[in-house]
XYZ file of C-alpha atoms in Angstrom:
654
model
C 29.934 -18.286 -8.741
C 30.100 -16.756 -12.231
C 28.293 -13.510 -12.872
C 26.733 -12.916 -16.316
C 25.768 -9.512 -17.716
C 22.229 -9.024 -18.962
C 21.495 -8.233 -22.629
C 20.713 -4.632 -21.766
C 23.980 -4.249 -19.941
C 25.855 -5.840 -22.811
C 24.259 -3.346 -25.207
C 25.391 -0.432 -23.069
C 28.855 -1.908 -22.775
C 29.156 -2.316 -26.546
C 28.425 1.382 -26.973
C 31.134 2.340 -24.521
C 33.651 -0.326 -25.415
C 33.739 1.028 -28.946
C 35.051 4.270 -27.518
C 38.063 2.454 -26.125
C 39.292 1.653 -29.630
C 40.004 5.296 -30.383
C 43.639 6.265 -30.103
C 43.619 9.891 -29.090
C 41.411 12.751 -28.031
C 40.846 15.780 -30.242
C 39.153 18.982 -29.176
C 37.316 22.073 -30.321
C 36.785 24.800 -27.774
C 35.021 28.116 -27.357
C 35.379 30.820 -24.756
C 37.123 30.360 -21.377
C 33.781 31.060 -19.693
C 32.234 28.074 -21.451
C 35.241 25.912 -20.695
C 35.020 26.630 -16.989
C 31.570 25.099 -17.037
C 32.760 21.771 -18.382
C 36.340 21.143 -17.166
C 36.510 18.691 -14.278
C 35.050 15.339 -13.291
C 31.432 14.328 -13.846
C 29.434 11.348 -12.626
C 26.922 10.047 -15.149
C 24.058 7.603 -15.641
C 23.343 6.008 -19.018
C 19.704 4.905 -18.943
C 19.574 1.522 -20.687
C 16.181 0.283 -19.574
C 16.305 -1.244 -16.111
C 20.066 -1.780 -16.267
C 21.487 1.734 -15.903
C 25.227 2.157 -16.354
C 27.355 4.344 -14.090
C 29.873 6.462 -16.015
C 32.508 9.001 -15.083
C 33.470 11.722 -17.580
C 36.864 13.403 -17.108
C 37.271 16.689 -18.989
C 40.670 18.409 -19.014
C 41.631 21.841 -20.247
C 45.144 22.109 -21.702
C 47.419 25.129 -21.444
C 46.438 26.195 -24.979
C 42.771 26.247 -23.984
C 41.801 23.018 -25.748
C 39.583 20.422 -24.133
C 40.048 16.657 -24.056
C 38.006 13.958 -22.400
C 38.052 10.358 -21.264
C 35.252 8.255 -19.865
C 35.010 5.339 -17.420
C 32.297 2.698 -17.504
C 32.453 1.841 -13.824
C 30.110 -1.144 -13.845
C 32.090 -3.009 -16.486
C 35.608 -1.920 -15.559
C 36.141 0.001 -18.841
C 38.364 2.869 -17.708
C 40.225 5.558 -19.629
C 37.964 5.372 -22.700
C 39.082 8.095 -25.112
C 36.558 10.572 -26.516
C 37.471 11.426 -30.114
C 36.116 14.967 -30.198
C 34.513 17.377 -27.770
C 32.927 20.732 -28.608
C 31.274 23.262 -26.361
C 29.242 26.098 -27.811
C 27.569 28.184 -25.130
C 25.690 25.596 -23.041
C 25.661 22.928 -25.750
C 28.097 20.044 -25.290
C 28.778 17.626 -28.153
C 30.851 14.461 -27.894
C 31.429 12.505 -31.070
C 32.790 9.041 -31.775
C 33.388 8.832 -35.498
C 34.424 5.182 -35.550
C 30.996 3.980 -34.377
C 28.941 6.941 -35.616
C 27.953 7.647 -32.042
C 27.288 11.074 -30.580
C 26.299 12.676 -27.324
C 24.473 15.992 -27.255
C 23.768 17.612 -23.930
C 22.927 20.916 -22.328
C 24.970 22.282 -19.429
C 22.806 24.035 -16.849
C 23.436 27.645 -15.855
C 25.308 26.721 -12.679
C 27.584 24.329 -14.544
C 26.598 21.444 -12.265
C 24.537 19.159 -14.540
C 24.435 18.036 -18.169
C 21.243 16.533 -19.577
C 21.397 14.889 -22.979
C 21.152 11.899 -25.277
C 23.611 9.308 -26.495
C 22.771 8.356 -30.066
C 23.915 5.211 -31.784
C 20.869 3.449 -33.107
C 18.397 3.661 -30.235
C 18.836 7.001 -28.373
C 19.644 6.601 -24.669
C 19.292 9.269 -21.995
C 22.656 10.188 -20.494
C 22.878 12.596 -17.566
C 26.061 13.893 -15.959
C 26.468 15.808 -12.716
C 29.615 17.501 -11.488
C 31.714 15.986 -8.735
C 31.411 18.705 -6.106
C 34.403 20.847 -5.244
C 35.206 21.107 -1.518
C 33.714 24.024 0.377
C 35.912 26.541 2.164
C 34.612 25.226 5.495
C 35.546 21.665 4.559
C 39.079 22.706 3.657
C 39.462 24.477 6.989
C 38.125 21.403 8.814
C 39.933 18.819 6.735
C 43.360 20.345 6.211
C 46.094 19.847 8.768
C 47.290 23.382 8.284
C 50.196 25.233 9.897
C 48.196 26.328 12.940
C 47.273 22.738 13.685
C 50.628 21.216 12.791
C 52.539 23.564 15.119
C 51.080 21.959 18.271
C 50.445 18.546 19.821
C 47.348 17.888 21.922
C 47.904 16.531 25.424
C 44.694 16.828 27.452
C 41.108 18.116 27.526
C 38.832 18.800 30.448
C 35.360 19.405 29.070
C 33.225 20.926 31.851
C 29.737 21.879 30.690
C 26.152 22.399 31.829
C 23.288 21.119 29.685
C 19.831 22.704 30.005
C 17.115 20.386 28.595
C 14.406 23.080 28.723
C 16.367 25.786 26.915
C 18.189 23.170 24.827
C 21.507 24.886 25.444
C 25.010 24.008 26.519
C 27.380 26.308 28.421
C 30.826 25.770 29.850
C 34.448 25.466 28.920
C 37.083 23.151 27.562
C 40.489 23.349 29.179
C 42.974 22.460 26.441
C 46.563 21.507 27.227
C 49.028 21.246 24.333
C 52.728 21.313 23.563
C 54.134 23.529 20.841
C 56.106 21.674 18.177
C 57.464 24.842 16.620
C 57.581 28.482 17.631
C 54.374 30.343 16.868
C 51.774 32.783 18.124
C 48.620 31.318 16.561
C 46.808 27.981 16.746
C 43.623 26.682 15.152
C 40.733 25.145 17.075
C 37.178 24.550 15.888
C 33.650 25.420 17.014
C 30.414 25.538 15.044
C 29.364 29.026 14.011
C 26.005 28.276 15.667
C 27.720 28.427 19.072
C 29.104 31.507 20.775
C 32.698 31.958 21.873
C 32.369 33.648 25.268
C 36.077 34.075 25.991
C 39.403 32.277 25.658
C 41.930 32.612 28.472
C 45.639 31.894 28.848
C 45.931 32.038 32.612
C 44.122 35.363 33.236
C 44.927 36.886 29.866
C 41.997 37.084 27.472
C 43.112 36.050 24.018
C 42.098 37.496 20.681
C 40.665 35.195 18.040
C 39.206 35.141 14.544
C 36.337 32.925 13.376
C 36.047 31.558 9.872
C 33.501 28.921 8.810
C 33.796 26.832 11.959
C 37.518 27.432 12.506
C 38.685 29.525 15.463
C 42.168 31.022 15.014
C 43.553 31.996 18.424
C 46.298 34.611 18.680
C 48.703 34.833 21.608
C 50.290 38.086 22.763
C 53.798 36.604 22.561
C 55.489 33.716 20.818
C 54.830 30.262 22.186
C 58.058 28.270 22.224
C 58.628 24.816 20.764
C 58.768 22.118 23.433
C 56.832 24.156 25.978
C 53.422 23.114 27.357
C 50.540 25.581 27.516
C 46.962 25.449 28.738
C 44.004 27.591 27.702
C 40.376 27.756 28.830
C 37.877 28.012 25.981
C 34.457 29.218 27.233
C 31.429 28.851 24.983
C 27.627 28.644 24.973
C 24.591 28.303 22.766
C 22.135 25.929 21.137
C 23.986 23.167 19.251
C 22.796 22.231 15.796
C 20.737 19.120 15.207
C 22.115 17.978 11.866
C 23.412 15.013 9.918
C 22.793 11.298 9.893
C 22.408 10.872 13.651
C 21.708 14.428 14.679
C 24.889 16.071 16.010
C 23.489 17.033 19.415
C 19.830 16.192 19.871
C 17.370 17.244 22.570
C 14.392 14.901 22.592
C 12.101 12.985 24.969
C 11.954 9.299 25.842
C 8.616 7.437 25.600
C 7.857 8.292 29.226
C 8.307 12.018 28.554
C 11.691 12.490 30.247
C 14.474 14.487 28.549
C 16.714 12.328 26.383
C 19.776 14.095 25.018
C 22.598 12.603 23.016
C 25.522 13.465 20.761
C 26.698 11.611 17.665
C 28.917 13.568 15.344
C 31.385 11.462 13.370
C 29.985 12.818 10.095
C 29.647 16.474 11.065
C 32.456 16.839 13.579
C 32.702 17.174 17.335
C 32.936 20.956 17.060
C 29.219 20.935 16.333
C 28.720 20.858 20.121
C 32.062 21.552 21.873
C 35.320 23.406 21.099
C 38.280 21.210 20.177
C 40.926 20.507 17.562
C 38.394 18.893 15.245
C 40.419 16.553 13.039
C 41.566 12.946 13.253
C 45.355 13.121 13.173
C 46.019 14.466 16.663
C 44.439 13.011 19.804
C 44.689 13.967 23.443
C 46.465 11.442 25.649
C 43.625 11.535 28.172
C 40.535 13.523 29.078
C 38.175 14.502 31.886
C 34.477 15.004 31.162
C 32.198 16.812 33.628
C 28.537 17.214 32.693
C 25.998 19.042 34.854
C 22.341 18.164 34.306
C 19.091 18.570 36.269
C 18.619 16.224 39.204
C 16.946 12.975 38.204
C 18.875 12.704 34.947
C 22.085 10.745 34.378
C 24.917 11.577 32.012
C 26.874 8.638 30.629
C 30.085 9.601 28.855
C 33.400 8.017 27.920
C 35.868 6.440 30.279
C 35.630 5.448 33.903
C 32.883 6.821 36.132
C 34.467 8.946 38.878
C 31.303 9.934 40.728
C 28.383 12.351 40.809
C 27.995 15.485 42.906
C 24.735 17.158 43.892
C 25.493 20.854 43.432
C 22.593 21.974 45.640
C 20.978 24.083 42.926
C 18.745 21.412 41.428
C 21.581 20.018 39.298
C 24.061 17.152 39.537
C 27.522 16.954 37.974
C 28.599 13.628 36.498
C 32.372 13.108 36.198
C 34.133 10.704 33.837
C 37.836 10.060 33.238
C 39.410 8.816 29.982
C 42.883 7.339 30.461
C 43.657 6.480 26.824
C 44.059 8.556 23.647
C 40.647 9.526 22.278
C 39.489 11.168 19.074
C 37.207 14.188 19.402
C 34.283 12.636 17.494
C 34.318 9.691 19.934
C 33.504 11.969 22.880
C 29.884 11.421 23.817
C 27.087 12.750 26.006
C 24.103 10.525 26.759
C 21.689 12.165 29.141
C 18.465 10.544 30.246
C 16.420 8.718 32.830
C 18.803 5.780 32.746
C 18.883 2.713 34.927
C 22.173 0.884 35.330
C 23.176 -2.761 35.572
C 26.570 -4.386 35.246
C 28.496 -7.556 34.544
C 32.118 -8.600 34.155
C 34.150 -10.296 31.467
C 37.089 -11.610 33.430
C 38.449 -8.505 35.115
C 36.841 -6.132 32.591
C 33.843 -4.218 33.989
C 30.803 -4.180 31.707
C 28.314 -1.388 32.420
C 24.929 -0.982 30.773
C 22.614 2.042 30.807
C 19.073 1.693 29.476
C 15.623 3.178 29.980
C 13.804 1.527 32.907
C 11.093 0.088 30.651
C 13.749 -1.744 28.612
C 15.710 -3.247 31.498
C 14.524 -6.847 31.109
C 15.016 -6.829 27.343
C 18.484 -5.338 27.747
C 19.582 -7.939 30.292
C 18.672 -10.671 27.823
C 20.127 -9.016 24.702
C 23.326 -7.666 26.231
C 24.266 -11.189 27.309
C 25.871 -11.328 23.835
C 28.639 -8.929 24.876
C 30.994 -11.513 26.472
C 30.802 -13.676 23.326
C 31.648 -10.666 21.172
C 34.642 -9.830 23.358
C 35.790 -13.441 23.332
C 35.757 -13.553 19.535
C 37.595 -10.278 18.976
C 40.150 -10.952 21.692
C 40.823 -14.317 20.052
C 41.857 -12.641 16.804
C 43.417 -9.362 17.961
C 44.308 -9.552 21.626
C 42.876 -7.964 24.777
C 40.160 -5.329 24.711
C 42.056 -2.060 24.141
C 40.602 0.097 26.943
C 40.646 -2.162 30.007
C 41.262 0.649 32.528
C 38.205 2.543 31.295
C 35.856 -0.433 30.971
C 33.181 -1.183 28.377
C 29.694 0.332 28.245
C 26.550 -0.051 26.162
C 24.141 2.886 26.351
C 20.624 2.909 24.948
C 19.887 5.704 22.472
C 17.034 6.461 20.029
C 19.173 5.908 16.892
C 20.820 2.732 15.614
C 24.194 3.087 17.331
C 27.700 4.530 17.285
C 31.194 3.443 18.321
C 31.920 6.087 20.979
C 35.051 4.908 22.764
C 34.215 2.782 25.848
C 30.658 4.187 25.594
C 29.160 2.351 22.618
C 25.646 3.610 21.950
C 22.919 1.121 21.132
C 19.517 1.505 19.473
C 18.926 -1.831 17.763
C 15.546 -2.536 19.406
C 17.032 -5.311 21.571
C 16.679 -7.669 18.608
C 19.104 -9.642 16.482
C 19.983 -8.537 12.966
C 20.246 -4.876 12.009
C 17.089 -2.980 12.926
C 15.319 -6.353 12.792
C 16.464 -7.146 9.228
C 18.682 -9.916 7.851
C 21.392 -7.418 6.971
C 23.435 -9.540 4.558
C 20.447 -11.514 3.296
C 21.943 -14.990 3.741
C 20.224 -16.014 6.972
C 23.167 -15.376 9.328
C 22.596 -11.795 10.477
C 19.617 -12.818 12.604
C 21.855 -15.028 14.743
C 23.406 -12.056 16.535
C 22.896 -8.403 17.374
C 24.549 -6.461 14.555
C 25.034 -3.239 16.541
C 26.690 -4.973 19.488
C 29.128 -6.695 17.125
C 29.826 -3.987 14.527
C 30.023 -0.938 16.775
C 32.100 -2.793 19.374
C 34.487 -3.922 16.613
C 35.432 -0.257 16.322
C 37.020 -0.382 19.758
C 39.840 -2.185 17.928
C 39.551 -0.494 14.507
C 38.420 3.119 14.693
C 39.104 3.899 18.348
C 42.356 2.088 19.108
C 43.630 2.275 15.514
C 42.354 5.505 13.959
C 42.726 6.951 10.477
C 44.562 10.272 10.280
C 42.093 11.683 7.752
C 38.471 10.968 6.882
C 39.713 10.001 3.425
C 41.068 6.759 4.906
C 38.014 5.918 6.973
C 37.944 2.397 5.486
C 40.501 1.602 8.197
C 37.541 1.963 10.566
C 34.640 0.706 8.494
C 36.208 -1.851 6.166
C 37.956 -3.525 9.068
C 34.904 -3.138 11.319
C 32.757 -4.880 8.718
C 35.367 -7.591 8.235
C 35.351 -8.181 11.997
C 31.655 -9.016 11.717
C 32.648 -11.983 9.548
C 35.340 -12.995 12.041
C 32.688 -13.032 14.759
C 30.579 -15.281 12.523
C 33.583 -17.497 11.814
C 34.493 -17.819 15.481
C 31.000 -18.955 16.463
C 29.636 -20.562 13.274
C 32.611 -21.585 11.133
C 34.481 -20.408 8.053
C 31.881 -21.434 5.490
C 29.264 -19.362 7.308
C 31.648 -16.395 7.450
C 32.288 -16.555 3.691
C 28.554 -16.698 2.985
C 28.039 -13.751 5.340
C 30.686 -11.653 3.572
C 29.449 -12.485 0.087
C 26.043 -11.237 1.144
C 27.606 -7.773 1.087
C 28.352 -8.015 -2.644
C 24.921 -6.667 -3.565
C 25.503 -3.565 -1.445
C 28.668 -2.511 -3.305
C 28.016 0.323 -5.766
C 31.474 0.949 -7.310
C 30.631 4.587 -8.039
C 33.595 6.297 -6.386
C 36.992 5.246 -5.018
C 36.977 4.308 -1.339
C 39.939 6.537 -0.460
C 38.808 10.088 -1.118
C 40.798 13.294 -1.569
C 42.682 14.188 1.583
C 42.561 17.362 3.582
C 39.039 18.390 2.531
C 36.876 16.633 5.164
C 35.473 14.322 2.469
C 33.394 11.356 3.587
C 34.162 8.172 1.624
C 31.338 6.252 -0.051
C 29.538 3.408 1.703
C 31.664 0.998 -0.317
C 34.287 1.522 2.396
C 32.230 -0.898 4.517
C 31.290 -3.665 2.110
C 33.968 -3.477 -0.573
C 36.578 -2.874 2.115
C 35.605 -6.085 3.930
C 35.461 -8.087 0.692
C 38.931 -6.804 -0.191
C 40.308 -8.015 3.146
C 38.776 -11.434 2.579
C 40.374 -11.435 -0.866
C 43.764 -10.737 0.735
C 43.200 -13.701 3.027
C 42.764 -15.858 -0.074
C 45.848 -14.321 -1.700
C 47.878 -15.315 1.374
C 46.196 -18.750 1.123
C 47.325 -19.820 4.575
C 44.772 -19.214 7.311
C 47.118 -19.573 10.324
C 49.481 -17.086 8.670
C 46.600 -14.720 7.839
C 45.365 -14.682 11.417
C 48.911 -14.093 12.626
C 49.223 -11.173 10.204
C 46.024 -9.388 11.218
C 46.786 -9.931 14.921
C 50.279 -8.503 14.537
C 49.025 -5.647 12.360
C 46.638 -4.558 15.093
C 49.263 -4.914 17.803
C 51.755 -2.886 15.751
C 49.441 0.098 15.277
C 47.133 0.108 18.331
C 46.668 3.549 19.909
C 48.047 5.139 16.738
C 46.661 7.253 13.901
C 47.597 5.828 10.515
C 46.948 6.109 6.785
C 46.389 3.594 4.007
C 50.088 3.769 3.100
C 50.939 2.453 6.580
C 48.623 -0.510 6.060
C 49.975 -1.441 2.634
C 53.628 -0.964 3.611
C 53.211 -3.165 6.671
C 51.546 -6.017 4.773
C 54.107 -5.770 1.969
C 56.967 -5.938 4.446
C 55.537 -8.789 6.492
C 54.509 -10.988 3.545
C 57.449 -10.152 1.246
C 54.802 -9.681 -1.465
C 53.916 -6.600 -3.481
C 50.307 -6.280 -2.301
C 50.156 -2.512 -2.835
C 48.631 -2.785 -6.356
C 45.875 -4.985 -4.918
C 45.133 -2.503 -2.132
C 45.240 0.350 -4.627
C 42.879 -1.274 -7.111
C 40.183 -1.831 -4.517
C 40.706 1.368 -2.548
C 41.878 4.031 -5.006
C 39.953 3.083 -8.150
C 36.280 2.701 -8.794
C 36.184 -0.617 -10.641
C 36.992 -3.943 -9.028
C 39.292 -6.341 -10.901
C 37.850 -7.915 -14.030
C 39.161 -11.345 -15.030
C 38.981 -11.745 -18.801
C 38.804 -15.294 -20.146
C 39.015 -16.252 -23.828
C 38.275 -19.877 -24.608
C 39.541 -21.723 -27.684
C 37.809 -25.140 -27.434
C 39.506 -26.702 -30.516
C 42.949 -26.199 -28.981
C 41.847 -26.784 -25.396
C 43.337 -23.439 -24.374
C 42.007 -20.613 -22.268
C 43.688 -17.203 -22.251
C 43.373 -15.032 -19.168
C 44.410 -11.665 -17.797
C 43.332 -9.022 -15.298
C 41.725 -5.840 -16.612
C 42.492 -3.260 -13.940
C 43.771 0.276 -13.460
C 46.960 -0.746 -11.621
C 49.661 -1.664 -14.193
C 51.589 -3.929 -11.785
C 48.513 -5.781 -10.559
C 49.129 -9.473 -9.893
C 46.614 -11.679 -8.106
C 46.116 -15.424 -8.100
C 42.917 -17.003 -9.408
C 41.465 -20.356 -8.459
C 39.784 -22.275 -11.245
C 38.342 -25.744 -11.407
C 35.471 -27.986 -12.378
C 31.951 -27.619 -11.097
C 31.601 -30.596 -8.778
C 30.689 -31.509 -5.235
C 34.350 -31.258 -4.172
C 35.897 -28.575 -6.344
C 39.603 -29.180 -6.883
C 41.078 -25.765 -7.503
C 44.014 -24.977 -9.712
C 45.724 -21.646 -9.069
C 46.664 -19.305 -11.909
C 48.970 -16.353 -11.249
C 47.157 -13.841 -13.404
C 48.669 -10.498 -14.403
C 47.594 -7.705 -16.729
C 49.245 -9.508 -19.648
C 47.579 -12.322 -21.559
C 48.660 -15.829 -20.555
C 47.409 -19.197 -21.774
C 46.759 -22.479 -20.017
C 45.560 -25.884 -21.164
C 42.249 -27.081 -19.790
C 40.179 -30.177 -20.470
C 37.106 -28.286 -19.306
C 34.487 -26.829 -21.586
C 33.656 -23.160 -20.974
C 30.415 -24.024 -19.166
C 32.263 -26.258 -16.677
C 35.256 -23.962 -16.165
C 34.480 -22.469 -12.734
C 36.235 -19.479 -11.190
C 36.353 -19.063 -7.397
C 34.537 -15.802 -6.733
C 33.449 -16.838 -3.252
C 36.848 -16.367 -1.634
C 38.002 -13.555 -3.958
C 36.097 -10.415 -4.944
C 36.179 -9.688 -8.679
C 34.106 -10.016 -11.827
C 34.563 -12.449 -14.727
C 34.091 -11.878 -18.455
C 34.033 -14.941 -20.738
C 34.471 -14.993 -24.501
C 34.843 -17.634 -27.171
C 37.570 -17.097 -29.766
C-alpha cells in the first residue's frame, strides 16, 4: 500500500525541507550561563492543525563558545537539517532561516527544560521544544557495569524471606555466591533506599558498606582473590515500594478479601524488593527461593516446586528451585489464595495457579498453552526450561514474562484486555498474554539483552513471535496482516536502542517497529525456508546467553554473507524509518529511485509492480544514490510493496 501525506503535513514539511538547502550553520552567542540552558538535544512538536510534526533540535557548543544547530523532521525522514543562525539572549532563543525568510522565536524556561515559541513563515505555527532528560545519578549507578560489578561473576542466590500481608513488609536474607574475576576488596550490589540493610555477613564477619541512591557498595576486610569463590549473607527488611507500570511489589486483596501480593519489576528493577546485583549482564547459574507466608496462602515463584513446610507458628514456607540462569527482574513472588491444576505437553509439566472463582474459566482459556508451545517449538526448538516446567499464574495486572512463572491477567478472554490489539480482526483468535509473554521464554529469558538499551531483543522478537504464532495456525497472509496492524502504533520519536549504561528504557517502538523490522529482513532474505533456518539457528546459537545488538547484526551478516548492519542500524539506532523517493518522468518512461536514510551504506531491495489481482513484483536494489529504471506503468499504477517491507514512499513528478 502507498501512503500519502496530507496537505497539512506537506505544508509543515515544506517549511522544514527548506532548511535542508542551507549549507552551513552560523552562530551568535551570549554568556556561558545562557548557553548551558540551550546546548543539548530537544524534542519538539510543530503544531500544524491536526497533523502535528515531531522534530528534534540538536544544539552544539563549540570550543570557542559558539552555538550551532541542526534539526530533524522525524515524521518525514528529513534529518540533519542545518539551521542558518542561532542567537540566545537571556531566555530568548531566535533561529533564523534567511533563504525562506523563516524564523523561530522562543522563550527558554528558568529550569532550561522547555522552549515555547512560534515558527513564522506566512502563517505562524506554535513550536514547542522540551529537553531530552539527562540520566540521574541513581540511573547511572544502576545502569553502568562499573568496576565493582565487573570484578565478580554471579554464581548462585538463595532468597529466603518472610512476607507479612498485614504489616506489608518483607524480611529475610539473600545468600549470594560469586567468583572474583580480579583481585579486589569491594563489590556493588543493589537495594532500594526504601528498604533497610540489617547486616551483611561473610561467614561470621560483619561487613562494612556504603549506600548511594540504591547502590550498596560492600567492603571486605581483606583482598578477595581472582578465581576464588565467596559467599555472603545479605539481611534486609522493610516495606517495599509500590511504583511503576505494574507496581514493583504490591500488597492488595483479591475479590474475596484474601491477601494478594505480587512482584513485577522489569521497569524499576528487582532491587525494589530484594537485594541483588541489579543489572542484566550477569546472571546466576541457578537459584533457590524460599518464601514464608501465613497459613492458607500459597506462594508461586520461579522454577520447580520443591515442597511446603508448616513452620508451626501460623506460617508456611514455600520452596522453589531454579536450575537455569535467571535474570534478577524475572524473579517473582505471587502470593494468594490460589488453587492449582495441571496438564502436560509431552514430558513438560504445565502448572496453573488461579483464584478459586476463576478455575473453570482458566481451564478453558489455558487450553491454548499447548498450541502456543507447539508453534514456538516448531520455529525455535524445545522449550528452554524443561527441567523447571512452565507455569501460568493469575495476577491482577495484564501479565509479565517471569521465567517459568508467567503471570497472567488477561481476563480469561482472547485479544489483549478484550481488545483487537492489532485492529485487523486476528487478535481475537487467541489470548495475547499467553502468546506474547510466553514468547519471552525464548527471547528475554533464554536470550537476554546485556543492557536495557537493547531491550528490543526481548520485545521486538517477542512481538515478532506473535506473528509466527499467527502464521503457524492461520497462514502467512494472516501473519503479514497481523504485523502490519502494528504500523499505526509506531511513533518514530526516538531511536529504539537507547544510550547504554544509564538504565534507560527504550521507547515502545521497540515492540512494533522491532517486529516490523524483522519481517522486513525476512523479505530482504526473500527465501522463507532459509529465513526460518536463520532464526532457528540464531536462537540456538545464543540461548542462555546475554547479548547486545552488535551480536545480532554480526551473526546475521556472517550467516547470510550480506551487509545487513546498515539495515539494522537504520531501524534501531535512528528515529526515521527508510524513505523511498520516487521521481517519475512519464514522457521518457523512466522512474528514478533512491533511499533517503541516515545510514550512508544502506542498501535494501524494493519490490515494485502493477496494481492487479496477482501482482507480479520486480525487485530493485535501491541504494542512497539515484538510479533509474524503465517502466511502462503510469505513476498511479506503479505499486510499491509496503506490506512485506516497512518503509515510507514519496512520489514526485519531474
